[in-house]
Coordinates of C-alpha atoms and ligand atoms in Angstrom, one line a residue:
X1 CA 0.0 0.0 0.0
X2 CA 2.6 2.5 1.1
X3 CA 4.7 1.5 -2.0
X4 CA 2.0 3.0 -4.2
X5 CA 2.0 6.2 -2.4
X6 CA 4.3 8.9 -3.7
X7 CA 2.3 12.0 -3.1
X8 CA 2.1 13.4 0.4
X9 CA 0.5 16.4 1.7
X10 CA 3.1 18.6 3.2
X11 CA 2.9 19.1 6.9
X12 CA 1.5 22.6 7.5
X13 CA 4.8 23.8 9.2
X14 CA 6.8 22.9 6.1
X15 CA 4.2 24.5 3.8
X16 CA 4.4 27.7 5.8
X17 CA 8.2 27.6 5.7
X18 CA 8.1 27.4 1.9
X19 CA 5.5 30.1 1.7
X20 CA 7.7 32.2 4.0
X21 CA 10.5 32.0 1.5
X22 CA 8.4 34.2 -0.8
X23 CA 7.8 36.9 1.8
X24 CA 10.8 36.7 4.0
X25 CA 13.9 36.7 1.9
X26 CA 16.2 38.5 4.3
X27 CA 16.2 40.5 7.5
X28 CA 15.3 43.6 5.6
X29 CA 12.0 42.0 4.4
X30 CA 11.0 41.4 8.0
X31 CA 11.8 45.0 8.9
X32 CA 9.7 46.1 6.0
X33 CA 6.7 44.0 6.9
X34 CA 6.7 44.9 10.6
X35 CA 7.2 48.6 10.1
X36 CA 4.4 48.7 7.4
X37 CA 2.1 46.9 9.8
X38 CA 2.9 49.5 12.5
X39 CA 2.1 52.3 10.0
X40 CA -1.2 50.6 9.0
X41 CA -2.0 50.5 12.7
X42 CA -2.0 54.3 12.8
X43 CA 1.2 54.7 14.8
X44 CA 2.8 58.1 15.1
X45 CA 6.0 56.8 16.6
X46 CA 7.9 53.7 15.5
X47 CA 11.2 52.5 17.0
X48 CA 13.2 49.8 15.3
X49 CA 15.9 47.8 17.1
X50 CA 18.3 45.6 15.2
X51 CA 21.0 43.3 16.4
X52 CA 23.6 41.7 14.1
X53 CA 22.0 43.1 11.0
X54 CA 18.8 41.3 11.9
X55 CA 20.1 37.8 12.4
X56 CA 19.8 37.9 16.2
X57 CA 17.0 40.5 16.6
X58 CA 14.5 42.6 14.7
X59 CA 12.2 44.5 17.0
X60 CA 9.6 47.0 16.1
X61 CA 7.8 49.0 18.8
X62 CA 4.8 51.2 17.8
X63 CA 2.1 53.3 19.5
X64 CA -0.7 52.2 17.1
X65 CA -4.1 50.7 17.8
X66 CA -2.8 47.4 19.1
X67 CA -4.7 44.1 18.9
X68 CA -7.2 42.3 21.1
X69 CA -6.1 39.1 22.9
X70 CA -7.8 37.0 20.2
X71 CA -6.4 38.9 17.3
X72 CA -2.9 38.7 18.8
X73 CA -3.1 34.9 18.1
X74 CA -5.2 35.1 14.9
X75 CA -2.8 37.5 13.3
X76 CA -0.3 34.7 12.9
X77 CA -2.6 32.4 10.9
X78 CA -1.9 32.3 7.2
X79 CA -4.2 34.7 5.3
X80 CA -5.2 36.4 8.5
X81 CA -5.7 40.1 7.8
X82 CA -7.9 42.9 9.1
X83 CA -7.3 44.7 5.8
X84 CA -9.3 42.8 3.2
X85 CA -12.8 41.5 3.6
X86 CA -13.9 41.1 0.0
X87 CA -12.0 40.3 -3.2
X88 CA -12.8 43.9 -4.5
X89 CA -10.9 45.3 -1.6
X90 CA -7.8 44.1 -3.2
X91 CA -8.2 46.7 -5.9
X92 CA -8.7 49.5 -3.5
X93 CA -5.9 48.5 -1.3
X94 CA -4.4 51.6 0.2
X95 CA -2.7 50.0 3.1
X96 CA 0.7 48.5 3.1
X97 CA -0.1 44.9 3.9
X98 CA -0.4 42.2 1.4
X99 CA -3.2 39.8 2.2
X100 CA -2.2 38.6 5.6
X101 CA 0.8 36.6 4.8
X102 CA 3.5 38.5 6.6
X103 CA 3.2 37.5 10.3
X104 CA 2.5 33.9 9.5
X105 CA 5.5 33.7 7.2
X106 CA 7.8 35.4 9.7
X107 CA 6.6 33.2 12.6
X108 CA 7.3 30.1 10.5
X109 CA 11.0 30.9 10.3
X110 CA 11.9 32.6 13.6
X111 CA 11.1 32.9 17.3
X112 CA 8.5 35.6 17.6
X113 CA 7.4 37.4 20.7
X114 CA 4.4 39.8 20.4
X115 CA 3.2 42.2 23.1
X116 CA 0.2 44.2 22.2
X117 CA -2.6 46.2 23.8
X118 CA -5.5 48.3 22.6
X119 CA -6.4 51.6 24.2
X120 CA -9.7 50.3 25.6
X121 CA -8.2 47.1 27.1
X122 CA -6.9 47.0 30.6
X123 CA -4.4 44.3 30.0
X124 CA -2.4 43.5 26.9
X125 CA -1.3 40.1 25.5
X126 CA 2.0 38.4 25.1
X127 CA 2.1 35.7 22.5
X128 CA 5.2 33.6 21.7
X129 CA 5.7 31.4 18.6
X130 CA 8.6 29.3 17.4
X131 CA 8.8 28.0 13.9
X132 CA 5.2 28.6 13.4
X133 CA 3.9 26.9 16.5
X134 CA 2.2 28.8 19.3
X135 CA 4.2 28.3 22.4
X136 CA 2.6 30.6 25.0
X137 CA -0.1 33.1 25.3
X138 CA -0.7 35.3 28.4
X139 CA -2.2 38.5 29.6
X140 CA 0.3 41.1 30.6
X141 CA 0.4 44.8 31.6
X142 CA 1.9 46.9 28.8
X143 CA 1.3 50.2 27.1
X144 CA -0.9 50.8 24.1
X145 CA 0.5 49.7 20.8
X146 CA 2.5 46.8 19.6
X147 CA 5.9 45.5 20.4
X148 CA 7.1 42.6 18.2
X149 CA 10.4 40.9 18.5
X150 CA 11.7 38.5 15.8
X151 CA 14.7 36.5 17.0
X152 CA 17.1 34.1 15.3
X153 CA 15.7 34.5 11.8
X154 CA 15.9 31.2 9.8
X155 CA 17.1 29.3 12.9
X156 CA 15.1 26.3 11.6
X157 CA 16.3 26.6 8.0
X158 CA 20.1 26.5 8.1
X159 CA 20.3 26.7 4.3
X160 CA 18.6 30.0 4.3
X161 CA 20.6 31.3 7.1
X162 CA 23.8 30.4 5.3
X163 CA 22.5 32.2 2.3
X164 CA 22.5 35.5 4.1
X165 CA 25.2 37.9 3.1
X166 CA 27.7 39.7 5.3
X167 CA 26.3 41.8 8.2
X168 CA 27.3 45.0 6.3
X169 CA 25.4 43.9 3.3
X170 CA 22.3 42.8 5.2
X171 CA 22.3 45.9 7.3
X172 CA 22.6 48.0 4.2
X173 CA 19.4 46.4 2.9
X174 CA 17.7 47.2 6.1
X175 CA 18.8 50.8 5.8
X176 CA 17.5 50.9 2.3
X177 CA 14.1 49.7 3.5
X178 CA 14.1 52.2 6.4
X179 CA 15.0 55.1 4.0
X180 CA 12.2 54.1 1.7
X181 CA 9.6 53.9 4.5
X182 CA 10.7 57.0 6.4
X183 CA 10.8 59.1 3.2
X184 CA 7.3 57.9 2.4
X185 CA 6.0 59.0 5.9
X186 CA 7.9 62.1 6.9
X187 CA 5.2 63.1 9.4
X188 CA 5.9 60.0 11.5
X189 CA 8.5 59.8 14.1
X190 CA 11.1 57.0 13.6
X191 CA 14.2 55.7 15.3
X192 CA 16.6 53.0 14.1
X193 CA 19.1 51.4 16.5
X194 CA 21.7 48.9 15.5
X195 CA 23.5 46.9 18.2
X196 CA 22.5 49.6 20.7
X197 CA 23.7 52.5 18.5
X198 CA 21.3 55.1 17.3
X199 CA 21.5 55.2 13.5
X200 CA 18.5 57.5 12.9
X201 CA 16.4 59.6 15.2
X202 CA 13.8 61.2 12.9
X203 CA 11.2 63.6 14.3
X204 CA 8.0 64.5 12.5
X205 CA 8.9 66.9 9.7
X206 CA 8.1 67.9 6.1
X207 CA 9.3 66.0 3.1
X208 CA 12.2 68.4 2.4
X209 CA 13.4 68.2 6.0
X210 CA 13.1 64.4 6.0
X211 CA 15.2 64.2 2.8
X212 CA 17.9 66.3 4.4
X213 CA 17.7 64.4 7.7
X214 CA 18.4 61.2 5.8
X215 CA 20.9 62.3 3.2
X216 CA 22.6 65.1 5.0
X217 CA 23.9 68.4 3.9
X218 CA 25.1 67.3 0.5
X219 CA 21.6 67.8 -0.9
X220 CA 21.0 71.0 1.0
X221 CA 20.3 73.9 -1.5
X222 CA 20.3 71.4 -4.3
X223 CA 16.7 70.3 -4.3
X224 CA 14.0 72.0 -6.5
X225 CA 10.3 71.5 -5.6
X226 CA 8.1 69.8 -8.2
X227 CA 4.3 70.0 -8.1
X228 CA 1.7 69.2 -10.7
X229 CA -2.0 68.3 -10.8
X230 CA -3.0 65.8 -13.4
X231 CA -6.2 64.0 -14.2
X232 CA -4.7 60.9 -12.6
X233 CA -3.8 62.6 -9.4
X234 CA -1.0 64.9 -8.0
X235 CA 2.7 64.6 -8.5
X236 CA 4.8 66.4 -5.9
X237 CA 8.3 66.1 -4.6
X238 CA 11.9 67.3 -5.2
X239 CA 14.4 66.9 -8.0
X240 CA 18.1 67.7 -7.7
X241 CA 19.7 70.6 -9.6
X242 CA 21.9 69.5 -12.5
X243 CA 24.9 70.2 -10.3
X244 CA 23.8 67.6 -7.9
X245 CA 24.0 64.8 -10.6
X246 CA 26.5 62.1 -9.9
X247 CA 27.7 59.1 -11.9
X248 CA 26.7 56.4 -9.5
X249 CA 24.6 56.0 -6.4
X250 CA 22.2 58.9 -6.9
X251 CA 19.3 58.8 -4.4
X252 CA 16.3 58.3 -6.6
X253 CA 12.9 57.5 -5.2
X254 CA 9.3 57.1 -6.4
X255 CA 6.4 56.8 -4.1
X256 CA 2.8 56.0 -4.8
X257 CA 0.3 56.7 -2.1
X258 CA 3.1 56.6 0.6
X259 CA 4.6 53.5 -0.8
X260 CA 8.0 53.2 -2.3
X261 CA 8.0 51.8 -5.8
X262 CA 10.5 51.3 -8.6
X263 CA 9.4 52.5 -12.0
X264 CA 12.0 52.3 -14.8
X265 CA 9.6 53.9 -17.2
X266 CA 9.1 57.0 -15.1
X267 CA 12.7 57.0 -14.3
X268 CA 13.3 57.5 -18.0
X269 CA 10.9 60.4 -18.1
X270 CA 12.9 62.2 -15.4
X271 CA 16.2 61.3 -17.0
X272 CA 14.9 62.8 -20.2
X273 CA 14.2 66.1 -18.5
X274 CA 17.8 66.4 -17.6
X275 CA 18.9 65.7 -21.1
X276 CA 21.8 68.1 -22.2
X277 CA 21.8 69.5 -18.7
X278 CA 23.9 66.7 -17.3
X279 CA 26.4 64.3 -18.9
X280 CA 24.5 61.3 -20.3
X281 CA 25.9 58.9 -17.8
X282 CA 25.2 61.1 -14.7
X283 CA 22.1 60.7 -12.6
X284 CA 20.3 63.4 -10.6
X285 CA 18.6 62.7 -7.3
X286 CA 14.9 62.8 -7.1
X287 CA 12.1 62.2 -4.7
X288 CA 8.8 62.0 -6.5
X289 CA 5.5 61.3 -4.8
X290 CA 2.4 60.3 -6.7
X291 CA -1.0 60.6 -5.1
X292 CA -3.5 58.7 -7.2
X293 CA -6.8 56.9 -6.6
X294 CA -6.0 53.4 -5.4
X295 CA -8.2 52.0 -8.2
X296 CA -5.9 53.4 -10.8
X297 CA -2.9 51.4 -9.8
X298 CA -2.2 47.8 -9.6
X299 CA 0.1 47.1 -6.6
X300 CA -0.3 43.4 -6.6
X301 CA 1.9 42.4 -9.4
X302 CA 4.0 40.6 -6.8
X303 CA 3.6 41.1 -3.1
X304 CA 7.3 41.6 -2.2
X305 CA 8.2 43.4 -5.4
X306 CA 8.1 47.1 -5.5
X307 CA 6.6 47.3 -8.9
X308 CA 3.4 49.1 -9.5
X309 CA 1.5 49.5 -12.7
X310 CA -0.5 52.7 -13.4
X311 CA -3.6 52.7 -15.4
X312 CA -2.3 55.2 -17.9
X313 CA 1.5 55.3 -17.7
X314 CA 1.9 56.6 -21.2
X315 CA -0.1 59.8 -20.3
X316 CA 1.9 60.4 -17.2
X317 CA 5.3 60.0 -18.8
X318 CA 5.2 63.3 -20.8
X319 CA 3.7 65.2 -17.9
X320 CA 6.3 64.1 -15.5
X321 CA 9.1 64.8 -17.9
X322 CA 7.7 68.3 -18.7
X323 CA 7.2 69.3 -15.1
X324 CA 10.7 68.3 -14.1
X325 CA 12.1 70.1 -17.2
X326 CA 10.1 73.2 -16.3
X327 CA 11.3 73.1 -12.7
X328 CA 14.9 72.9 -13.9
X329 CA 14.3 75.8 -16.3
X330 CA 12.6 78.0 -13.8
X331 CA 15.4 77.6 -11.4
X332 CA 17.8 78.9 -14.0
X333 CA 19.6 75.6 -14.2
X334 CA 21.2 76.7 -17.4
X335 CA 23.8 74.2 -18.5
X336 CA 26.8 76.0 -17.1
X337 CA 28.1 72.9 -15.3
X338 CA 31.7 72.0 -15.6
X339 CA 31.4 68.8 -17.5
X340 CA 33.5 66.0 -16.3
X341 CA 36.5 65.9 -18.5
X342 CA 38.0 62.7 -17.3
X343 CA 36.6 60.2 -19.7
X344 CA 35.5 62.0 -22.8
X345 CA 33.7 59.5 -25.2
X346 CA 36.1 57.5 -27.2
X347 CA 35.5 58.0 -30.8
X348 CA 37.2 55.4 -33.0
X349 CA 39.3 56.9 -35.7
X350 CA 37.2 55.6 -38.4
X351 CA 33.5 56.1 -38.0
X352 CA 30.9 57.7 -40.2
X353 CA 30.0 60.9 -38.5
X354 CA 26.7 60.6 -36.7
X355 CA 25.2 64.1 -36.7
X356 CA 22.2 63.3 -34.7
X357 CA 24.4 62.5 -31.7
X358 CA 24.5 65.3 -29.1
X359 CA 27.8 67.2 -29.4
X360 CA 30.4 66.4 -26.9
X361 CA 30.4 69.3 -24.5
X362 CA 33.3 71.6 -24.8
X363 CA 35.9 71.0 -22.2
X364 CA 37.4 74.0 -20.5
X365 CA 40.8 73.2 -19.2
X366 CA 43.5 75.1 -17.4
X367 CA 46.6 75.1 -19.6
X368 CA 48.8 75.9 -16.7
X369 CA 47.7 72.8 -14.8
X370 CA 50.5 70.3 -14.7
X371 CA 49.4 66.8 -13.7
X372 CA 53.0 65.7 -13.6
X373 CA 54.1 68.1 -10.9
X374 CA 55.1 66.4 -7.7
X375 CA 53.0 68.8 -5.6
X376 CA 55.9 69.8 -3.5
X377 CA 55.9 66.4 -1.9
X378 CA 59.1 64.5 -1.6
X379 CA 59.5 60.9 -0.8
X380 CA 61.5 58.0 -2.1
X381 CA 59.4 56.8 -4.9
X382 CA 59.9 53.7 -7.0
X383 CA 61.5 54.6 -10.2
X384 CA 58.8 52.8 -12.1
X385 CA 56.6 55.8 -11.8
X386 CA 56.6 57.3 -15.2
X387 CA 55.9 60.8 -14.0
X388 CA 59.2 60.7 -12.1
X389 CA 61.0 59.1 -15.0
X390 CA 59.7 61.9 -17.2
X391 CA 61.0 64.5 -14.8
X392 CA 64.3 62.8 -14.4
X393 CA 64.6 62.4 -18.2
X394 CA 63.8 66.0 -18.7
X395 CA 66.3 67.3 -16.2
X396 CA 69.1 64.7 -16.3
X397 CA 68.7 63.0 -19.5
X398 CA 67.9 59.3 -19.6
X399 CA 69.7 57.3 -17.0
X400 CA 71.2 54.0 -17.8
X401 CA 69.1 51.8 -15.5
X402 CA 65.9 53.1 -16.9
X403 CA 67.0 52.7 -20.4
X404 CA 67.7 49.1 -19.6
X405 CA 64.3 48.7 -18.1
X406 CA 62.7 49.8 -21.3
X407 CA 65.0 48.0 -23.7
X408 CA 64.5 44.7 -25.3
X409 CA 61.6 43.8 -27.5
X410 CA 58.1 43.9 -26.0
X411 CA 54.8 43.6 -27.7
X412 CA 51.3 44.8 -27.2
X413 CA 48.4 42.6 -28.0
X414 CA 46.0 44.2 -30.5
X415 CA 42.7 45.3 -29.3
X416 CA 40.2 43.5 -31.5
X417 CA 37.7 46.2 -31.9
X418 CA 39.4 46.6 -35.3
X419 CA 37.7 44.5 -37.9
X420 CA 40.3 41.9 -38.9
X421 CA 43.3 41.9 -36.7
X422 CA 42.6 38.9 -34.4
X423 CA 45.5 37.9 -32.1
X424 CA 48.4 39.5 -34.0
X425 CA 51.0 41.3 -31.9
X426 CA 51.9 44.9 -32.3
X427 CA 55.5 45.8 -31.7
X428 CA 56.3 49.2 -30.5
X429 CA 60.0 49.8 -30.9
X430 CA 61.6 51.7 -28.1
X431 CA 63.9 53.9 -30.1
X432 CA 62.2 57.1 -30.9
X433 CA 63.4 57.1 -34.5
X434 CA 61.5 53.9 -35.2
X435 CA 58.1 55.4 -34.5
X436 CA 56.4 58.7 -34.2
X437 CA 53.7 59.6 -31.7
X438 CA 51.7 62.7 -32.1
X439 CA 48.8 64.0 -30.1
X440 CA 45.5 64.5 -31.7
X441 CA 42.7 66.8 -30.4
X442 CA 44.4 66.8 -27.0
X443 CA 42.7 63.5 -26.5
X444 CA 44.5 60.8 -28.4
X445 CA 48.0 59.7 -28.9
X446 CA 48.5 58.5 -32.4
X447 CA 51.5 56.1 -32.7
X448 CA 52.8 55.3 -36.1
X449 CA 54.6 52.0 -36.1
X450 CA 55.9 49.6 -38.7
X451 CA 52.8 47.5 -38.3
X452 CA 50.3 50.3 -38.5
X453 CA 48.6 53.2 -36.7
X454 CA 47.4 53.0 -33.2
X455 CA 45.2 55.6 -31.7
X456 CA 45.4 55.6 -27.9
X457 CA 42.8 57.2 -25.7
X458 CA 45.2 59.3 -23.5
X459 CA 43.2 59.2 -20.3
X460 CA 42.6 55.5 -20.4
X461 CA 46.1 54.8 -21.3
X462 CA 47.4 56.7 -18.3
X463 CA 44.7 55.2 -16.1
X464 CA 45.9 51.7 -17.1
X465 CA 49.5 52.5 -16.2
X466 CA 48.6 54.0 -12.8
X467 CA 46.1 51.2 -12.0
X468 CA 48.8 48.6 -12.3
X469 CA 51.2 50.7 -10.3
X470 CA 48.7 51.3 -7.5
X471 CA 47.9 47.6 -7.4
X472 CA 51.5 46.7 -7.2
X473 CA 52.1 49.1 -4.4
X474 CA 49.1 47.8 -2.4
X475 CA 50.3 44.3 -2.9
X476 CA 53.8 45.2 -1.7
X477 CA 52.2 47.2 1.1
X478 CA 54.0 50.3 0.0
X479 CA 52.1 53.3 1.0
X480 CA 52.7 56.6 -0.8
X481 CA 50.7 59.2 1.0
X482 CA 50.6 62.9 0.9
X483 CA 49.2 64.9 3.8
X484 CA 46.4 67.3 3.0
X485 CA 47.0 70.8 4.2
X486 CA 43.3 71.5 4.4
X487 CA 41.6 68.3 5.4
X488 CA 38.5 67.6 3.4
X489 CA 35.3 66.4 5.2
X490 CA 33.3 63.4 4.0
X491 CA 29.7 63.3 5.4
X492 CA 27.9 60.0 5.0
X493 CA 24.4 58.8 5.3
X494 CA 24.1 55.7 7.5
X495 CA 24.1 53.5 4.4
X496 CA 27.1 55.2 2.8
X497 CA 28.9 54.9 6.1
X498 CA 28.4 51.2 6.1
X499 CA 29.8 51.0 2.6
X500 CA 32.7 53.2 3.5
X501 CA 33.7 51.1 6.5
X502 CA 33.8 48.1 4.3
X503 CA 36.4 49.6 2.0
X504 CA 38.2 51.9 4.4
X505 CA 41.2 49.6 4.9
X506 CA 41.8 49.4 1.2
X507 CA 41.6 53.1 0.8
X508 CA 44.2 53.5 3.6
X509 CA 46.4 50.9 1.9
X510 CA 46.5 53.0 -1.2
X511 CA 47.5 56.1 0.7
X512 CA 44.4 57.8 2.2
X513 CA 44.2 58.7 5.8
X514 CA 41.0 59.4 7.6
X515 CA 40.1 60.8 11.0
X516 CA 36.6 60.4 12.5
X517 CA 34.8 63.7 12.4
X518 CA 31.4 63.0 14.0
X519 CA 29.4 59.8 13.9
X520 CA 29.3 59.2 10.2
X521 CA 31.7 61.9 9.0
X522 CA 35.5 61.7 8.4
X523 CA 38.3 64.1 7.6
X524 CA 40.5 63.1 4.8
X525 CA 43.9 64.0 6.2
X526 CA 46.1 62.5 3.5
X527 CA 45.7 61.3 0.0
X528 CA 47.5 58.8 -2.2
X529 CA 50.5 60.3 -3.8
X530 CA 49.7 60.8 -7.5
X531 CA 46.1 62.0 -6.9
X532 CA 47.4 65.5 -7.5
X533 CA 44.7 68.2 -7.7
X534 CA 41.8 65.7 -8.1
X535 CA 39.1 65.9 -5.6
X536 CA 39.9 63.3 -3.0
X537 CA 36.3 63.1 -1.7
X538 CA 35.1 62.3 -5.2
X539 CA 37.7 59.6 -5.4
X540 CA 36.5 58.0 -2.2
X541 CA 32.8 58.2 -3.4
X542 CA 33.8 56.7 -6.8
X543 CA 35.3 53.7 -5.0
X544 CA 32.2 53.3 -2.9
X545 CA 30.0 53.5 -6.0
X546 CA 32.0 50.6 -7.5
X547 CA 31.6 48.7 -4.3
X548 CA 27.9 49.2 -4.4
X549 CA 27.7 47.3 -7.7
X550 CA 28.6 44.2 -5.8
X551 CA 28.7 44.5 -2.0
X552 CA 29.5 40.8 -1.7
X553 CA 32.8 41.2 -3.5
X554 CA 35.9 39.9 -1.8
X555 CA 38.9 41.9 -0.6
X556 CA 40.9 41.3 -3.8
X557 CA 38.1 42.8 -5.9
X558 CA 37.8 45.7 -3.5
X559 CA 41.5 46.3 -3.8
X560 CA 41.1 46.5 -7.6
X561 CA 38.2 48.9 -7.3
X562 CA 40.2 51.2 -5.1
X563 CA 43.1 51.1 -7.5
X564 CA 40.7 51.6 -10.4
X565 CA 38.9 54.6 -9.0
X566 CA 42.1 56.3 -7.8
X567 CA 43.9 55.6 -11.1
X568 CA 41.0 57.0 -13.1
X569 CA 40.9 60.1 -10.9
X570 CA 44.7 60.6 -11.1
X571 CA 45.1 60.0 -14.8
X572 CA 45.6 62.9 -17.2
X573 CA 42.4 64.1 -18.7
X574 CA 41.3 64.8 -22.2
X575 CA 42.3 68.4 -23.0
X576 CA 45.8 67.9 -21.5
X577 CA 48.5 68.7 -24.0
X578 CA 51.3 66.2 -24.0
X579 CA 54.9 66.6 -25.1
X580 CA 56.6 64.0 -27.4
X581 CA 58.6 62.8 -24.4
X582 CA 55.5 62.3 -22.2
X583 CA 53.8 60.3 -24.9
X584 CA 56.8 58.1 -25.5
X585 CA 57.1 57.5 -21.8
X586 CA 53.5 56.5 -21.5
X587 CA 53.8 54.1 -24.4
X588 CA 56.9 52.6 -22.9
X589 CA 55.1 52.2 -19.5
X590 CA 52.2 50.6 -21.2
X591 CA 54.4 48.0 -22.7
X592 CA 55.3 46.9 -19.2
X593 CA 51.7 46.6 -18.2
X594 CA 50.1 43.2 -17.7
X595 CA 47.1 44.3 -19.8
X596 CA 47.7 46.7 -22.6
X597 CA 44.3 46.4 -24.1
X598 CA 41.7 47.7 -21.7
X599 CA 41.4 50.6 -19.3
X600 CA 40.8 49.6 -15.6
X601 CA 37.1 50.0 -16.1
X602 CA 37.2 47.7 -19.2
X603 CA 37.1 50.2 -22.0
X604 CA 39.3 49.9 -25.1
X605 CA 42.6 51.7 -24.8
X606 CA 43.3 52.0 -28.5
X607 CA 42.1 51.7 -32.0
X608 CA 44.4 50.0 -34.4
X609 CA 44.6 50.1 -38.1
X610 CA 47.1 48.0 -40.0
X611 CA 48.3 48.3 -43.5
X612 CA 46.0 45.6 -44.9
X613 CA 43.0 47.3 -43.4
X614 CA 44.1 50.6 -45.0
X615 CA 44.7 48.9 -48.3
X616 CA 41.3 47.3 -48.2
X617 CA 39.7 50.6 -47.5
X618 CA 41.5 52.2 -50.4
X619 CA 40.7 49.5 -52.9
Ligands
LIG701 P1 -1.6 42.2 6.6 O1 -0.7 43.3 7.0 O2 -1.5 41.9 5.1 O3 -3.0 42.3 7.1 P2 0.0 40.7 8.4 O4 0.4 39.3 8.5 O5 1.2 41.6 8.2 O6 -1.0 40.9 7.2 O7 -0.8 41.1 9.7 C1 -1.9 40.4 10.0 C2 -2.8 41.3 10.9 O8 -2.3 41.5 12.1 C3 -3.1 42.7 10.3 O9 -4.1 42.7 9.4 C4 -3.4 43.5 11.5 O10 -4.8 43.3 11.8 C5 -2.6 42.8 12.6 N1 -1.4 43.5 12.9 C6 -0.2 43.2 12.5 N2 0.8 44.1 13.0 C7 0.1 44.9 13.8 C8 0.5 46.1 14.5 N3 1.7 46.5 14.6 N4 -0.5 46.8 15.2 C9 -1.8 46.4 15.1 N5 -2.2 45.3 14.4 C10 -1.3 44.6 13.7
LIG702 MG1 1.3 43.4 6.9

């Protein structure tokens, strides 16, 4: 009999654990559910306590309506909700909850203790559950509201517990959720504590103040207010001035009816409004709040996803774009920004001109600026630093040792963006008379060799050289640091601070020095030698932005990112005029690099054209 039986009904506990996987992916999802429940309960003050990024404890205390003794138990049953009675309610859902799955799911994968009391009740209740089973239930004295503690998340599912990322990463997810919720409800009071430390203490305030409370002074004076009435509802909020645009990690938020959403399509509408005001790869911060009739949106695409569909997205798109554009125009955000010159688009030497492309912004550059100067800093530097070699060559003539270092045949592999060349090697003879290098448009170094013509992107070429030098130094634990006369201050949001601490050691290894300057602020007191006049704070932020692309990356990758961002910041820019000697030195240095094909960020260093290709073109 039992031999014929393959199908079994899953025990309820197991079924709940599986269902829980959909709702409770990580500690941050628990925080989200509990805080949203607190908001739905009409709370005005919500305190969040986290231990060990939520592994050990997630506790949310609110002053909302509380629950009766019966409800305190019922709340944990699957599909128990006070928020939907009929199926139609689903479409008019203006609360946060999603169909009574959260508490049941959380209780299935943790130890939960709930204390709750309604205003009208004398006594409150305390309910304890473990792995989905009710363990105790008693009446207790407590204040009005709900206090729920979730301990040892995934204690009964080791596989899931193992699947959690580092504490930094999990806590960053929590911070993200808290940012989203607190921005959506600026009039509510919130606090967030991690391992006993206060991370946020947010008093009731207006949206603008809340944005500044969360993201600090760096957005102060850079936000423009947006407001428009449409047939579909109101759109209000703030957008950043073009000057506030950054390449990575811009704070961009959409909210619909006090709920954070992601909306790539509307994001495009806003990005369009900034067109030609900011470089195409930059992003401006925005905080946009939609207030629409609940019936006009569909929030239930997936309960844990933050996607929302609007009834008439196509109609909102142009309105949104126009209102942002108009706001930017009104504020006189005329495109006077100093375009980033460090990585001007690389235009291959042979390409049919595309006139519809926006013109590359003209770069203003200071001709007296000398990136090769040693900034008055003296130290024993390794002689492989080409800037020094250049200076020595210029003043003393070439010394024998260096000449040796560069002698002998060496080859560069051809970058295969060219049509035919494949794996053939390009030789660049060392003696000057064998090849000529000229600068073109103050952007490219064109080297004429026996094998053909190579057009190097000067910034990327230099960045590659510096990148390998920085990496070598970090590996050898050689720190070349230059004290800053006027320390620069870095102010971080809680989330940025957690990113920063993750990569701080690597930044120090490359030559930075930091001193604490308040809870989440630091002074940069020294910078890596070679960074020159580049903005050190930006260099740090660039590194963090790279880290954000994969917060689980190991130390080796982090080292590379640090070297990459510092190299790209230090490298000569487009617009910098180069002497023949400088160009030659760079090409020689490149020949000693491990990779002579790509820039540290993976872009092509050069465009190559060999004789056959030229002959083919001229047929
Ligand atoms: P949902 O939020 O979708 O209704 P949950 O599982 O999150 O489902 O919560 C179940 C029910 O428990 C809610 O509908 C609500 O009645 C009650 N509840 C949960 N948290 C609170 C709270 N902090 N204060 C008051 N009631 C709560
Ligand atoms: Mg809920």
